[in-house]
mmCIF file of C-alpha atoms in Angstrom:
data_model
loop_
_atom_site.group_PDB
_atom_site.id
_atom_site.type_symbol
_atom_site.label_atom_id
_atom_site.label_comp_id
_atom_site.label_asym_id
_atom_site.label_seq_id
_atom_site.Cartn_x
_atom_site.Cartn_y
_atom_site.Cartn_z
ATOM 1 C CA MET A 72 16.809 -5.571 -16.447
ATOM 2 C CA THR A 73 19.356 -8.340 -17.173
ATOM 3 C CA ASP A 74 17.891 -9.960 -14.143
ATOM 4 C CA ILE A 75 14.570 -10.658 -15.602
ATOM 5 C CA TYR A 76 16.226 -12.564 -18.451
ATOM 6 C CA SER A 77 18.867 -14.223 -16.703
ATOM 7 C CA GLY A 78 17.352 -17.320 -15.103
ATOM 8 C CA LYS A 79 17.604 -16.471 -11.501
ATOM 9 C CA THR A 80 14.489 -16.573 -9.571
ATOM 10 C CA GLY A 81 13.648 -14.036 -7.280
ATOM 11 C CA SER A 82 16.864 -11.908 -8.215
ATOM 12 C CA MET A 83 14.830 -8.697 -9.049
ATOM 13 C CA PHE A 84 13.007 -8.871 -5.573
ATOM 14 C CA LYS A 85 16.215 -9.063 -3.789
ATOM 15 C CA LYS A 86 17.406 -5.873 -4.880
ATOM 16 C CA ILE A 87 14.238 -4.209 -2.659
ATOM 17 C CA LYS A 88 15.780 -3.161 0.241
ATOM 18 C CA PRO A 89 14.006 -4.492 3.761
ATOM 19 C CA ASP A 90 12.626 -0.908 4.387
ATOM 20 C CA LYS A 91 10.602 -1.111 1.082
ATOM 21 C CA TRP A 92 9.076 -4.383 2.304
ATOM 22 C CA ARG A 93 7.992 -3.172 5.576
ATOM 23 C CA HIS A 94 6.261 -0.205 3.638
ATOM 24 C CA PHE A 95 4.756 -3.067 1.592
ATOM 25 C CA GLU A 96 3.585 -4.976 4.396
ATOM 26 C CA VAL A 97 2.140 -2.298 6.189
ATOM 27 C CA GLY A 98 0.328 -0.966 3.205
ATOM 28 C CA ILE A 99 -1.331 -4.392 3.078
ATOM 29 C CA LEU A 100 -2.566 -4.313 6.575
ATOM 30 C CA MET A 101 -3.780 -0.556 6.205
ATOM 31 C CA GLY A 102 -5.628 -1.330 2.844
ATOM 32 C CA LEU A 103 -7.229 -4.515 4.735
ATOM 33 C CA VAL A 104 -8.392 -2.704 7.749
ATOM 34 C CA LEU A 105 -9.794 0.529 5.802
ATOM 35 C CA GLN A 106 -11.688 -1.675 3.211
ATOM 36 C CA PHE A 107 -12.967 -4.012 6.002
ATOM 37 C CA PHE A 108 -14.667 -0.864 7.628
ATOM 38 C CA SER A 109 -15.329 0.920 4.617
ATOM 39 C CA TRP A 110 -17.551 -1.770 3.492
ATOM 40 C CA LYS A 111 -19.406 -2.085 6.986
ATOM 41 C CA ILE A 112 -20.053 1.545 6.873
ATOM 42 C CA PHE A 113 -20.959 1.990 2.939
ATOM 43 C CA THR A 114 -22.644 -1.285 2.711
ATOM 44 C CA ASP A 115 -25.068 -0.059 -0.361
ATOM 45 C CA ASN A 116 -22.416 1.426 -2.367
ATOM 46 C CA PHE A 117 -19.689 -0.850 -3.382
ATOM 47 C CA TRP A 118 -17.490 1.157 -5.398
ATOM 48 C CA LEU A 119 -17.689 4.282 -2.881
ATOM 49 C CA SER A 120 -16.299 2.151 -0.387
ATOM 50 C CA VAL A 121 -13.618 1.159 -2.543
ATOM 51 C CA ALA A 122 -12.552 4.615 -3.590
ATOM 52 C CA ILE A 123 -12.595 6.170 -0.096
ATOM 53 C CA SER A 124 -10.247 3.124 1.201
ATOM 54 C CA ALA A 125 -7.762 3.949 -1.829
ATOM 55 C CA ILE A 126 -8.106 7.598 -1.160
ATOM 56 C CA ILE A 127 -7.253 7.090 2.453
ATOM 57 C CA VAL A 128 -4.418 4.763 1.556
ATOM 58 C CA ILE A 129 -2.828 7.425 -0.842
ATOM 59 C CA ALA A 130 -3.099 10.191 2.154
ATOM 60 C CA VAL A 131 -1.752 8.298 4.707
ATOM 61 C CA SER A 132 0.985 6.683 2.775
ATOM 62 C CA TYR A 133 2.134 10.122 1.018
ATOM 63 C CA GLY A 134 1.039 12.184 4.437
ATOM 64 C CA PHE A 135 3.482 10.197 6.702
ATOM 65 C CA GLU A 136 6.697 10.950 4.237
ATOM 66 C CA LEU A 137 5.410 14.631 4.043
ATOM 67 C CA PHE A 138 5.363 14.398 7.898
ATOM 68 C CA SER A 139 8.476 13.001 8.101
ATOM 69 C CA LYS A 140 10.225 15.890 5.268
ATOM 70 C CA ILE A 141 8.690 18.698 7.019
ATOM 71 C CA THR A 142 9.024 17.774 10.820
ATOM 72 C CA GLY A 143 12.726 16.367 9.946
ATOM 73 C CA LYS A 144 11.874 13.302 11.971
ATOM 74 C CA GLY A 145 12.576 10.152 10.121
ATOM 75 C CA THR A 146 13.895 10.228 6.587
ATOM 76 C CA TYR A 147 11.598 11.307 3.563
ATOM 77 C CA ASP A 148 11.533 9.018 0.830
ATOM 78 C CA PHE A 149 8.756 9.033 -1.800
ATOM 79 C CA ILE A 150 9.751 5.241 -2.753
ATOM 80 C CA ASP A 151 8.335 4.398 0.819
ATOM 81 C CA ALA A 152 5.068 5.943 0.006
ATOM 82 C CA VAL A 153 4.743 4.364 -3.428
ATOM 83 C CA ALA A 154 5.695 0.635 -1.429
ATOM 84 C CA SER A 155 2.597 1.920 0.712
ATOM 85 C CA VAL A 156 0.327 2.761 -1.536
ATOM 86 C CA ILE A 157 0.938 -0.718 -3.641
ATOM 87 C CA GLY A 158 0.610 -2.553 -0.736
ATOM 88 C CA GLY A 159 -2.892 -0.931 0.205
ATOM 89 C CA ILE A 160 -4.128 -1.267 -3.193
ATOM 90 C CA ILE A 161 -3.299 -5.426 -2.725
ATOM 91 C CA GLY A 162 -4.944 -5.082 0.705
ATOM 92 C CA ILE A 163 -8.158 -3.888 -0.604
ATOM 93 C CA ALA A 164 -8.052 -6.230 -3.706
ATOM 94 C CA LEU A 165 -7.733 -9.063 -0.882
ATOM 95 C CA THR A 166 -10.957 -8.016 0.692
ATOM 96 C CA LEU A 167 -12.857 -7.609 -2.825
ATOM 97 C CA PRO A 168 -13.961 -11.642 -3.418
ATOM 98 C CA PHE A 169 -15.552 -11.528 0.075
ATOM 99 C CA GLN A 170 -17.522 -8.255 -0.758
ATOM 100 C CA LEU A 171 -19.094 -9.317 -4.233
#
């Protein structure tokens, strides 16, 4: 954790592998799309639309990694799922100001 205090800007983020950034970016897109459609379907219940979007983001993110592990197609990495979920939550959050 010395990078935080070293005065170098962005040094902590440079250690994150490009693969994780791709999962993060796909998660943002997934969160945006899911929340938009969930908001249109559940127009009367704001929190239900957020909860359903978050549950689907988590299920798809981990489900994809689990599929990779079971089938042997691709590489199973739990941190990929975590990066996708973090991106998905941010994607959901980006739509919220337009819904309130």
